[in-house]
Coordinates of C-alpha atoms in Angstrom, one line a residue:
Chain A
X1 CA -18.9 -33.7 93.3
X2 CA -17.2 -37.0 92.4
X3 CA -17.9 -40.2 94.1
X4 CA -15.6 -41.3 96.8
X5 CA -12.8 -43.6 95.6
X6 CA -12.5 -45.4 98.9
X7 CA -13.1 -49.1 99.1
X8 CA -16.6 -49.5 100.4
X9 CA -17.4 -51.3 103.7
X10 CA -18.1 -55.0 103.2
X11 CA -21.5 -55.0 104.8
X12 CA -23.9 -52.9 102.9
X13 CA -27.3 -52.6 104.2
X14 CA -27.7 -49.8 101.8
X15 CA -26.6 -49.2 98.3
X16 CA -24.6 -46.2 99.4
X17 CA -21.3 -46.8 101.1
X18 CA -20.7 -45.7 104.6
X19 CA -17.7 -43.4 105.4
X20 CA -16.2 -41.9 108.5
X21 CA -16.2 -38.1 108.8
X22 CA -12.5 -38.0 108.3
X23 CA -12.7 -40.1 105.2
X24 CA -15.3 -37.8 103.8
X25 CA -13.5 -34.7 104.7
X26 CA -10.2 -36.0 103.2
X27 CA -12.0 -36.9 100.1
X28 CA -13.7 -33.5 99.9
X29 CA -10.3 -31.8 100.4
X30 CA -8.8 -33.7 97.5
X31 CA -11.7 -33.0 95.3
X32 CA -11.7 -29.2 96.1
X33 CA -7.9 -29.0 95.7
X34 CA -8.0 -30.8 92.4
X35 CA -10.9 -28.8 91.0
X36 CA -9.7 -25.4 92.2
X37 CA -5.9 -25.8 92.2
X38 CA -5.4 -22.4 90.6
X39 CA -8.1 -19.7 90.8
X40 CA -8.2 -15.9 90.4
X41 CA -10.9 -14.3 92.4
X42 CA -11.8 -10.7 92.8
X43 CA -13.3 -9.3 96.0
X44 CA -12.9 -6.8 98.7
X45 CA -10.6 -7.6 101.6
X46 CA -12.3 -7.7 105.0
X47 CA -10.9 -8.1 108.5
X48 CA -7.2 -8.8 107.5
X49 CA -5.3 -10.0 110.6
X50 CA -1.6 -11.0 110.9
X51 CA -1.3 -13.7 113.5
X52 CA 1.7 -14.1 115.8
X53 CA 3.0 -16.8 113.5
X54 CA 3.3 -14.2 110.7
X55 CA 0.5 -15.7 108.6
X56 CA -2.2 -13.4 107.5
X57 CA -5.9 -14.4 107.8
X58 CA -8.5 -12.4 105.9
X59 CA -11.8 -12.7 104.1
X60 CA -12.7 -11.8 100.5
X61 CA -16.2 -10.7 99.9
X62 CA -18.6 -9.2 97.4
X63 CA -22.1 -8.2 97.9
X64 CA -23.4 -11.7 98.3
X65 CA -20.7 -14.1 99.4
X66 CA -17.7 -14.4 101.6
X67 CA -14.6 -16.5 101.2
X68 CA -12.1 -17.1 103.9
X69 CA -8.5 -16.7 102.9
X70 CA -5.0 -17.1 104.3
X71 CA -1.6 -15.8 103.2
X72 CA 1.3 -17.8 104.6
X73 CA 4.1 -15.8 106.1
X74 CA 6.6 -16.6 103.4
X75 CA 4.2 -15.3 100.8
X76 CA 3.5 -12.1 102.8
X77 CA 7.1 -11.0 102.4
X78 CA 6.9 -11.2 98.6
X79 CA 3.6 -9.4 98.1
X80 CA 3.7 -6.1 96.4
X81 CA 1.0 -4.7 98.6
X82 CA -0.1 -5.0 102.2
X83 CA -3.7 -6.3 102.6
X84 CA -5.8 -3.6 104.0
X85 CA -9.5 -3.4 105.0
X86 CA -11.7 -2.5 102.1
X87 CA -9.1 -3.0 99.4
X88 CA -10.5 -4.2 96.1
X89 CA -8.1 -7.0 95.0
X90 CA -7.6 -9.9 92.7
X91 CA -6.2 -12.8 94.6
X92 CA -4.6 -15.8 93.0
X93 CA -4.2 -19.1 94.7
X94 CA -5.7 -22.4 95.4
X95 CA -8.7 -23.5 97.3
X96 CA -8.4 -25.9 100.1
X97 CA -10.4 -27.2 103.0
X98 CA -9.9 -27.2 106.7
X99 CA -11.4 -30.5 107.9
X100 CA -11.2 -29.6 111.5
X101 CA -13.7 -26.8 111.1
X102 CA -15.7 -28.0 108.1
X103 CA -14.6 -25.0 106.2
X104 CA -12.9 -24.1 103.0
X105 CA -10.6 -21.2 102.2
X106 CA -8.4 -19.8 99.5
X107 CA -4.6 -20.0 100.1
X108 CA -3.5 -16.8 98.5
X109 CA -0.2 -16.8 96.5
X110 CA -0.4 -13.3 95.0
X111 CA -2.4 -10.3 95.4
X112 CA -2.9 -7.3 93.1
X113 CA -5.2 -4.3 93.3
X114 CA -8.2 -4.6 91.1
X115 CA -8.2 -2.0 88.4
X116 CA -6.9 1.5 88.1
X117 CA -9.9 3.0 89.9
X118 CA -9.2 1.0 93.0
X119 CA -5.5 2.0 92.9
X120 CA -6.3 5.6 92.6
X121 CA -8.8 5.4 95.5
X122 CA -6.1 3.7 97.6
X123 CA -3.6 6.3 96.6
X124 CA -5.9 9.1 97.5
X125 CA -6.6 7.6 101.0
X126 CA -3.0 7.0 101.7
X127 CA -2.1 10.5 100.6
X128 CA -4.7 12.0 102.9
X129 CA -3.5 9.9 105.8
X130 CA 0.2 10.8 105.3
X131 CA -0.6 14.4 104.8
X132 CA -2.6 14.4 108.0
X133 CA 0.6 13.2 109.7
X134 CA 2.4 16.3 108.4
X135 CA 4.8 14.3 106.2
X136 CA 4.1 16.6 103.2
X137 CA 4.2 19.9 105.2
X138 CA 6.0 22.8 103.4
X139 CA 7.8 23.7 106.6
X140 CA 9.5 20.3 106.5
X141 CA 11.2 21.0 103.2
X142 CA 14.9 21.5 103.4
X143 CA 16.7 23.9 101.0
X144 CA 19.0 22.2 98.5
X145 CA 22.7 22.9 98.8
X146 CA 24.0 25.4 96.3
X147 CA 26.9 23.2 95.3
X148 CA 26.8 19.6 96.6
X149 CA 30.2 17.9 96.8
X150 CA 28.7 14.4 96.8
X151 CA 25.4 13.3 95.4
X152 CA 23.6 10.1 96.5
X153 CA 21.7 8.4 93.8
X154 CA 18.9 5.9 94.3
X155 CA 17.8 4.3 91.1
X156 CA 18.2 1.3 88.8
X157 CA 21.8 0.8 87.8
X158 CA 20.9 0.2 84.2
X159 CA 18.7 2.1 81.7
X160 CA 18.3 5.6 80.4
X161 CA 17.5 7.2 83.8
X162 CA 20.9 6.9 85.3
X163 CA 22.6 7.8 82.0
X164 CA 20.6 10.9 81.7
X165 CA 21.4 12.0 85.2
X166 CA 25.1 11.4 85.0
X167 CA 25.4 13.1 81.6
X168 CA 23.6 16.1 82.8
X169 CA 25.7 16.3 85.9
X170 CA 28.9 16.0 83.8
X171 CA 27.7 18.8 81.5
X172 CA 26.8 21.1 84.3
X173 CA 29.1 20.4 87.2
X174 CA 30.8 17.1 87.6
X175 CA 30.8 15.8 91.2
X176 CA 31.3 12.6 93.1
X177 CA 28.2 10.4 92.8
X178 CA 27.4 7.5 95.0
X179 CA 24.9 5.0 93.6
X180 CA 22.9 2.5 95.6
X181 CA 21.3 0.3 92.9
X182 CA 17.7 -0.7 93.5
X183 CA 14.9 -2.3 91.8
X184 CA 12.4 0.4 90.9
X185 CA 9.4 -1.8 90.1
X186 CA 7.6 -4.9 91.4
X187 CA 8.0 -6.9 94.5
X188 CA 10.6 -5.7 96.9
X189 CA 11.2 -2.4 95.1
X190 CA 9.7 -0.2 97.8
X191 CA 11.7 -1.8 100.5
X192 CA 15.0 -1.4 98.6
X193 CA 14.3 2.2 97.8
X194 CA 13.5 3.0 101.4
X195 CA 16.5 1.1 102.7
X196 CA 18.8 2.9 100.3
X197 CA 17.6 6.4 101.4
X198 CA 18.0 5.3 105.0
X199 CA 21.5 3.9 104.3
X200 CA 22.7 7.2 102.7
X201 CA 21.5 9.0 105.9
X202 CA 23.6 6.6 108.0
X203 CA 26.8 7.3 106.2
X204 CA 29.3 9.4 108.2
X205 CA 30.3 12.8 106.8
X206 CA 33.8 12.8 105.3
X207 CA 35.9 14.5 102.7
X208 CA 34.5 14.5 99.2
X209 CA 37.7 13.0 97.8
X210 CA 38.4 10.5 100.6
X211 CA 38.6 6.8 100.0
X212 CA 35.5 5.9 102.1
X213 CA 32.1 6.8 100.7
X214 CA 31.2 10.0 102.5
X215 CA 27.7 11.0 103.4
X216 CA 26.1 12.8 100.4
X217 CA 24.9 16.4 100.6
X218 CA 22.0 15.7 98.3
X219 CA 20.0 12.6 97.3
X220 CA 18.2 11.9 94.0
X221 CA 15.6 9.2 93.9
X222 CA 14.8 8.5 90.2
X223 CA 12.8 6.3 87.9
X224 CA 11.6 6.5 84.4
X225 CA 8.0 6.8 83.2
X226 CA 5.5 4.0 83.5
X227 CA 2.0 3.0 84.3
X228 CA 0.5 3.6 87.7
X229 CA 1.2 0.1 88.6
X230 CA 4.8 0.4 87.4
X231 CA 5.4 3.4 89.6
X232 CA 3.5 1.9 92.6
X233 CA 6.6 1.3 94.7
X234 CA 7.0 5.1 95.0
X235 CA 3.6 5.3 96.5
X236 CA 4.3 2.9 99.3
X237 CA 4.3 4.2 102.8
X238 CA 7.7 2.9 103.7
X239 CA 9.3 4.9 100.8
X240 CA 7.4 8.0 101.6
X241 CA 8.3 7.8 105.3
X242 CA 12.0 7.1 104.5
X243 CA 12.2 10.2 102.2
X244 CA 10.3 12.4 104.7
X245 CA 12.7 11.2 107.5
X246 CA 15.8 11.9 105.5
X247 CA 18.1 14.5 107.0
X248 CA 19.7 14.9 103.6
X249 CA 17.7 16.9 101.1
X250 CA 16.0 14.7 98.5
X251 CA 15.0 15.4 94.9
X252 CA 12.4 13.0 93.6
X253 CA 12.3 12.4 89.8
X254 CA 9.8 9.6 89.3
X255 CA 8.0 9.0 86.0
X256 CA 7.1 11.8 83.6
X257 CA 6.1 15.3 84.4
X258 CA 2.4 14.2 84.5
X259 CA 2.9 11.3 86.9
X260 CA 2.8 12.3 90.5
X261 CA 3.6 9.7 93.1
X262 CA 3.5 10.1 96.9
X263 CA 7.3 10.3 97.1
X264 CA 7.0 13.6 95.2
X265 CA 5.0 15.2 98.1
X266 CA 7.5 14.0 100.7
X267 CA 10.6 15.0 98.8
X268 CA 12.2 18.5 99.3
X269 CA 12.1 19.1 95.6
X270 CA 10.2 17.4 92.8
X271 CA 11.9 17.2 89.4
X272 CA 9.8 16.6 86.3
X273 CA 12.4 14.3 84.8
X274 CA 15.7 12.7 85.8
X275 CA 17.5 15.3 83.7
X276 CA 15.6 18.0 85.6
X277 CA 16.8 16.4 88.8
X278 CA 20.4 16.8 87.7
X279 CA 19.7 20.5 86.8
X280 CA 18.2 21.2 90.2
X281 CA 21.2 19.4 91.9
X282 CA 24.1 21.4 90.6
X283 CA 24.7 24.8 89.1
X284 CA 26.5 25.2 85.7
X285 CA 30.3 25.3 86.2
X286 CA 31.0 27.5 83.2
X287 CA 28.6 30.1 84.5
X288 CA 30.3 30.1 87.9
X289 CA 33.7 30.3 86.2
X290 CA 32.6 33.3 84.3
X291 CA 31.2 34.8 87.4
X292 CA 34.4 34.3 89.4
X293 CA 36.4 35.7 86.5
X294 CA 34.1 38.8 86.4
X295 CA 34.5 39.3 90.1
X296 CA 38.2 39.0 89.8
X297 CA 38.4 41.7 87.1
X298 CA 36.1 44.0 89.1
X299 CA 38.3 43.4 92.2
X300 CA 41.4 44.6 90.3
X301 CA 39.6 47.5 88.7
X302 CA 38.0 48.4 92.0
X303 CA 41.2 48.7 93.8
X304 CA 42.9 50.6 91.0
X305 CA 40.1 53.1 90.8
X306 CA 40.2 53.6 94.6
X307 CA 43.9 54.2 94.6
X308 CA 43.6 56.7 91.6
X309 CA 40.8 58.5 93.4
X310 CA 42.8 58.8 96.6
X311 CA 45.9 60.0 94.7
X312 CA 43.7 62.7 93.0
X313 CA 42.3 63.7 96.3
X314 CA 45.8 64.1 97.8
X315 CA 46.9 66.3 94.8
X316 CA 43.8 68.4 95.0
X317 CA 44.2 69.1 98.7
X318 CA 47.9 69.8 98.2
X319 CA 47.0 72.7 95.9
X320 CA 44.8 74.2 98.5
X321 CA 47.6 74.7 101.1
X322 CA 48.9 78.4 101.1
X323 CA 52.7 79.3 101.3
X324 CA 54.1 79.5 104.8
X325 CA 55.5 83.1 104.5
X326 CA 52.1 84.4 103.8
X327 CA 50.6 82.8 106.8
X328 CA 53.2 84.4 109.0
X329 CA 52.8 87.9 107.5
X330 CA 49.1 87.8 108.0
X331 CA 49.5 86.8 111.6
X332 CA 52.0 89.6 112.3
X333 CA 49.6 92.1 110.8
X334 CA 46.8 90.9 113.0
X335 CA 49.1 91.2 116.1
X336 CA 50.0 94.8 115.3
X337 CA 46.3 95.7 114.8
X338 CA 45.4 94.2 118.2
X339 CA 48.2 96.0 120.1
X340 CA 47.0 99.4 118.7
X341 CA 43.4 98.7 119.6
X342 CA 44.5 97.7 123.1
X343 CA 46.2 101.0 123.8
X344 CA 43.2 103.0 122.6
X345 CA 40.8 100.9 124.6
X346 CA 42.5 101.6 128.0
X347 CA 42.1 105.4 127.7
X348 CA 38.5 105.0 126.6
X349 CA 37.6 102.9 129.6
X350 CA 39.0 105.4 132.2
X351 CA 37.2 108.3 130.7
X352 CA 33.9 106.5 130.8
X353 CA 34.3 105.6 134.5
X354 CA 35.0 109.2 135.4
X355 CA 31.9 110.5 133.7
X356 CA 29.7 108.0 135.4
X357 CA 31.1 109.0 138.9
X358 CA 30.3 112.7 138.3
X359 CA 26.8 111.9 137.3
X360 CA 26.2 109.8 140.5
X361 CA 27.6 112.5 142.8
X362 CA 25.3 115.1 141.3
X363 CA 22.2 112.9 142.0
X364 CA 23.1 112.4 145.8
X365 CA 20.5 114.5 148.1
X366 CA 21.7 116.6 151.2
X367 CA 20.9 115.4 154.8
X368 CA 18.8 118.6 155.6
X369 CA 16.5 118.0 152.7
X370 CA 16.0 114.4 153.8
X371 CA 15.1 115.4 157.5
X372 CA 12.6 117.9 156.4
X373 CA 10.9 115.4 154.1
X374 CA 10.6 112.9 157.0
X375 CA 9.1 115.7 159.2
X376 CA 6.4 116.5 156.7
X377 CA 5.5 112.8 156.4
X378 CA 5.3 112.5 160.3
X379 CA 2.9 115.4 160.5
X380 CA 0.6 113.9 157.9
X381 CA 0.6 110.5 159.7
X382 CA -0.3 112.2 163.1
X383 CA -3.3 113.9 161.7
X384 CA -4.5 110.6 160.2
X385 CA -4.2 108.8 163.6
X386 CA -6.4 111.3 165.5
X387 CA -9.1 111.0 162.8
X388 CA -9.1 107.3 162.9
X389 CA -9.4 107.2 166.7
X390 CA -12.6 109.3 166.7
X391 CA -14.2 107.3 164.0
X392 CA -13.5 103.9 165.8
X393 CA -15.0 105.2 169.1
X394 CA -18.2 106.3 167.4
X395 CA -18.7 103.0 165.7
X396 CA -18.3 101.0 169.0
X397 CA -21.0 103.2 170.8
X398 CA -23.5 102.6 168.0
X399 CA -23.0 98.8 168.2
X400 CA -23.5 98.9 172.0
X401 CA -26.7 100.8 171.8
X402 CA -28.0 98.3 169.2
X403 CA -27.2 95.3 171.4
X404 CA -28.9 96.9 174.5
X405 CA -32.1 97.3 172.5
X406 CA -32.2 93.6 171.7
X407 CA -31.8 92.6 175.4
X408 CA -35.3 91.7 177.0
X409 CA -36.9 89.4 179.8
X410 CA -39.8 88.0 177.8
X411 CA -38.1 85.0 176.1
X412 CA -36.6 83.8 179.4
X413 CA -40.1 83.8 181.1
X414 CA -41.6 81.8 178.3
X415 CA -38.8 79.2 178.7
X416 CA -39.6 78.9 182.5
X417 CA -43.3 78.3 181.8
X418 CA -42.6 75.5 179.4
X419 CA -40.3 73.9 181.9
X420 CA -43.0 73.8 184.6
X421 CA -45.6 72.2 182.4
X422 CA -43.2 69.4 181.5
X423 CA -42.3 68.8 185.2
X424 CA -46.0 68.1 186.1
X425 CA -46.3 65.7 183.2
X426 CA -43.3 63.7 184.3
X427 CA -44.6 63.5 187.9
X428 CA -47.8 62.0 186.8
X429 CA -45.9 59.4 184.7
X430 CA -43.7 58.6 187.6
X431 CA -46.7 57.8 189.9
X432 CA -48.3 55.4 187.4
X433 CA -45.1 53.6 186.8
X434 CA -44.4 53.1 190.5
X435 CA -47.9 51.6 191.0
X436 CA -47.6 49.2 188.2
X437 CA -44.2 48.0 189.4
X438 CA -45.6 47.3 193.0
X439 CA -48.5 45.2 191.7
X440 CA -46.1 43.1 189.6
X441 CA -43.9 42.5 192.6
X442 CA -46.9 41.3 194.7
X443 CA -47.9 38.8 192.1
X444 CA -44.4 37.4 191.9
X445 CA -44.3 37.1 195.7
X446 CA -47.5 35.0 195.7
X447 CA -46.1 32.7 193.0
X448 CA -42.9 32.2 195.0
X449 CA -44.9 31.4 198.1
X450 CA -46.9 28.8 196.3
X451 CA -43.8 27.2 194.9
X452 CA -42.3 27.3 198.5
X453 CA -45.4 25.5 199.7
X454 CA -45.0 22.9 197.1
X455 CA -41.5 22.2 198.2
X456 CA -42.5 21.8 201.8
X457 CA -41.7 18.5 203.5
X458 CA -45.4 18.1 204.2
X459 CA -45.9 17.2 200.5
X460 CA -43.4 14.4 201.1
X461 CA -45.4 13.2 204.1
X462 CA -48.5 13.0 201.9
X463 CA -46.8 10.4 199.9
X464 CA -46.4 8.1 203.0
X465 CA -43.3 9.3 204.6
X466 CA -43.0 10.1 208.3
X467 CA -40.9 12.8 209.9
X468 CA -39.5 11.8 213.3
X469 CA -38.8 14.4 215.9
X470 CA -37.4 13.9 219.4
X471 CA -38.7 15.3 222.6
X472 CA -37.3 18.7 221.8
X473 CA -39.0 18.7 218.5
X474 CA -35.8 18.4 216.6
X475 CA -35.8 16.3 213.5
X476 CA -34.2 12.9 213.8
X477 CA -32.3 12.2 210.7
X478 CA -30.2 9.1 211.7
X479 CA -31.0 5.8 213.6
X480 CA -27.9 6.3 215.6
X481 CA -29.4 9.3 217.3
X482 CA -32.0 7.2 219.0
X483 CA -31.8 4.8 222.0
X484 CA -34.3 2.2 223.3
X485 CA -37.2 3.6 225.2
X486 CA -36.7 7.1 223.8
X487 CA -39.9 9.0 223.1
X488 CA -40.3 10.4 219.7
X489 CA -43.0 12.0 217.6
X490 CA -44.0 10.7 214.3
X491 CA -45.3 13.5 212.1
X492 CA -47.8 12.4 209.3
X493 CA -49.2 14.8 206.8
X494 CA -52.4 15.1 208.7
X495 CA -51.1 15.2 212.3
X496 CA -48.6 13.6 214.6
X497 CA -48.6 10.7 217.2
X498 CA -46.3 9.9 220.0
X499 CA -44.1 6.7 219.9
X500 CA -41.4 5.0 221.9
X501 CA -38.3 3.5 220.3
X502 CA -38.4 -0.3 220.9
X503 CA -35.0 -1.7 220.3
X504 CA -31.8 0.0 219.7
X505 CA -28.3 -0.6 218.7
X506 CA -25.2 1.3 219.3
X507 CA -25.0 4.1 216.9
X508 CA -22.1 2.6 215.1
X509 CA -21.9 -0.5 212.9
X510 CA -25.6 -0.9 212.4
X511 CA -25.9 -2.2 208.9
X512 CA -29.6 -3.0 209.0
X513 CA -31.7 -1.4 211.7
X514 CA -34.2 -0.3 209.1
X515 CA -33.4 -2.2 206.1
X516 CA -36.5 -1.3 204.2
X517 CA -36.2 2.4 205.0
X518 CA -32.5 2.3 204.1
X519 CA -32.8 0.5 200.9
X520 CA -35.6 2.5 199.5
X521 CA -34.5 6.0 199.4
X522 CA -32.0 5.6 196.6
X523 CA -34.5 4.2 194.2
X524 CA -37.1 6.6 195.2
X525 CA -34.7 9.4 195.1
X526 CA -33.9 8.7 191.6
X527 CA -37.6 8.6 190.8
X528 CA -38.0 12.1 192.4
Chain B
X1 CA 24.7 35.5 90.0
X2 CA 21.5 37.0 91.2
X3 CA 21.4 34.6 94.1
X4 CA 23.4 36.1 96.9
X5 CA 23.0 34.8 100.5
X6 CA 23.5 37.1 103.5
X7 CA 26.8 38.9 103.1
X8 CA 29.5 38.1 105.6
X9 CA 30.2 40.7 108.3
X10 CA 31.8 44.0 107.1
X11 CA 35.1 43.1 108.9
X12 CA 35.3 39.4 107.9
X13 CA 37.1 37.0 110.3
X14 CA 40.0 35.8 108.3
X15 CA 38.7 32.2 107.5
X16 CA 41.0 30.2 105.3
X17 CA 39.3 30.6 101.8
X18 CA 40.1 27.0 101.0
X19 CA 38.0 25.8 103.9
X20 CA 35.0 27.8 102.9
X21 CA 32.3 26.3 100.7
X22 CA 32.3 27.5 97.2
X23 CA 29.0 29.4 97.8
X24 CA 30.4 31.2 100.8
X25 CA 33.6 32.1 99.2
X26 CA 31.8 33.5 96.1
X27 CA 29.5 35.5 98.3
X28 CA 32.3 37.0 100.3
X29 CA 34.2 37.8 97.1
X30 CA 31.1 39.6 95.8
X31 CA 30.8 41.7 99.0
X32 CA 34.5 42.7 98.8
X33 CA 34.2 43.8 95.2
X34 CA 31.1 45.8 96.0
X35 CA 32.7 47.6 98.9
X36 CA 35.8 48.4 96.8
X37 CA 33.7 49.7 94.0
X38 CA 31.4 51.6 96.3
X39 CA 34.3 53.4 97.9
X40 CA 33.3 52.3 101.4
X41 CA 36.8 51.1 102.2
X42 CA 39.6 53.1 104.0
X43 CA 43.0 53.1 102.4
X44 CA 44.5 50.9 105.1
X45 CA 41.7 48.4 104.6
X46 CA 41.7 48.5 100.9
X47 CA 44.8 46.6 100.3
X48 CA 43.9 43.9 102.8
X49 CA 40.4 43.6 101.3
X50 CA 42.0 43.2 97.8
X51 CA 44.4 40.5 99.0
X52 CA 41.5 38.7 100.6
X53 CA 39.5 39.0 97.4
X54 CA 42.3 37.5 95.4
X55 CA 42.6 34.6 97.7
X56 CA 38.9 33.9 97.6
X57 CA 38.9 34.1 93.8
X58 CA 41.7 31.6 93.6
X59 CA 39.9 29.2 96.0
X60 CA 36.7 29.5 93.9
X61 CA 38.7 28.8 90.7
X62 CA 40.4 25.8 92.2
X63 CA 37.1 24.4 93.4
X64 CA 35.7 24.8 89.9
X65 CA 38.7 23.3 88.3
X66 CA 38.9 20.3 90.6
X67 CA 35.3 19.2 89.7
X68 CA 35.4 15.8 88.2
X69 CA 32.6 13.3 87.7
X70 CA 33.3 10.2 89.7
X71 CA 30.7 7.5 90.1
X72 CA 30.8 4.7 92.6
X73 CA 28.4 2.0 93.1
X74 CA 28.1 1.2 96.7
X75 CA 26.4 -1.3 98.8
X76 CA 25.5 -0.8 102.4
X77 CA 25.7 -3.7 104.9
X78 CA 23.3 -4.4 107.7
X79 CA 25.6 -2.4 110.0
X80 CA 25.3 0.6 107.8
X81 CA 28.9 0.3 106.6
X82 CA 29.2 1.3 103.0
X83 CA 31.4 -0.5 100.6
X84 CA 32.4 0.6 97.1
X85 CA 31.5 -2.2 94.6
X86 CA 32.7 -0.5 91.5
X87 CA 33.8 2.9 90.4
X88 CA 33.8 4.8 87.1
X89 CA 34.9 8.1 85.8
X90 CA 32.0 9.0 83.6
X91 CA 28.3 8.5 82.9
X92 CA 29.0 5.3 81.1
X93 CA 31.2 3.8 83.8
X94 CA 28.3 3.1 86.0
X95 CA 26.1 1.3 83.5

């Protein structure tokens, strides 16, 4: 560290000058910025974060130290790679301090991947990620058109690549080519390639020979060979996504046959070289011409042969037709033949019928013979009937005698004896049951009597109540029923005494003749 | 040509040969030739098929003859509108 260049405070109690914090921080900032105005530092990116302002804050670290870093928004746009967690990079920039936080940081001006190994690792990870999204799936691949009318070319406008492609197209099948020139290497290349692919897709379809650039039927994205870094733009996600999203089939031709970039996986066809891309893109015109010529010749020959064949067939069939006169003669002869056979046939039929009639008549029997035959049959049947009658009568008699033998009084007697025994038993059981039932009823009666006793008014009298009866012994239940001087009997639980009513009120409107007696019963009633 | 896409229907709808793509026209021509050679055509169809074949052949030949390399360098604006910056007739015109 250098010594501060500030003027020292006038009063110096110590040898050392005294500074404010701001002064020291500012001095430190200058010192750091002077000493580390341009550094190259290698480390692993950790926690990259793009703030709302567009600036990117991150940390660079190795196994022992950590360095804060910032990439201003303007620089971010120019970087050839996006900072990602874990990326091994070489950052270039200057160191500066942030006095407000007593911290220092590197202000990054450019960023590159550290070494081929790191690049390949990044490539592998990115490939896995994009493959997992299905961007490279075989079923996404579109077939190339057989003969595109318009080809869209995305490549550098200068150099061998475009010349090779156009020469090969001209040799094979010249078509209309639309070129969107792009940078194919370095900062901004990836964005330009992706934008060009998207731009071709946005063009409206139109006639191939119209004045406005029509939408191409096929795209070729091409670049010559180079190092992994040189080809890096074609590994960038935005390029891969643009190609995968293209509705127009895409042929990729990036680098040499041995170089494979991620765009090759997303493209519908990968060509080993730019020349190869032109060969995939169009067929050979001369071959097609020959093919059309051949087909034309076969068309002519085919029709001619067909016509010849038909003519031959007609001639051949014509030879097979017989002369008309012969046809008539044959028919007349057949007619004569049939007429003759008809006449003969008629006679034959009549003769046959006559013979069959005679035969039937001979076989017819006389009525007398028939009657005698029936008589004989009747006699035989009559004899059979008499025999059958006698046999049936004998059989019935035998059966009757058998049944009589089986009829006897003994079983019935046994049945009656069994019945008597059972009757005695039932009688005994009936007596027992009746006795038990009577005893049970007695007991229940005693229980009810006891409960009745318990409910008697005398029980109430035992608790201090008095029953009042008049001269006739009727129970007095209301004060209004008594007059002054009337004799009553008061019944206690252990006996009764005579009494005379002292005062009396008219039976009506007598709110408190016996206030105590009146007031009590409700509360006591509820207690009971 | 070994590559032959699905042949058009046996009784082709009379599409104007000029409006067909080269590939389709070629395939239809091939089918007609094969049917004529194979004797699958009736007399009243044969002449029609032949005429159709001749028209297809002419269309194919015209498409082949018309082919011409034409290179245009275009730029695409923010709105997606394309503009021709320069045009050339050959491989060297674009360089």
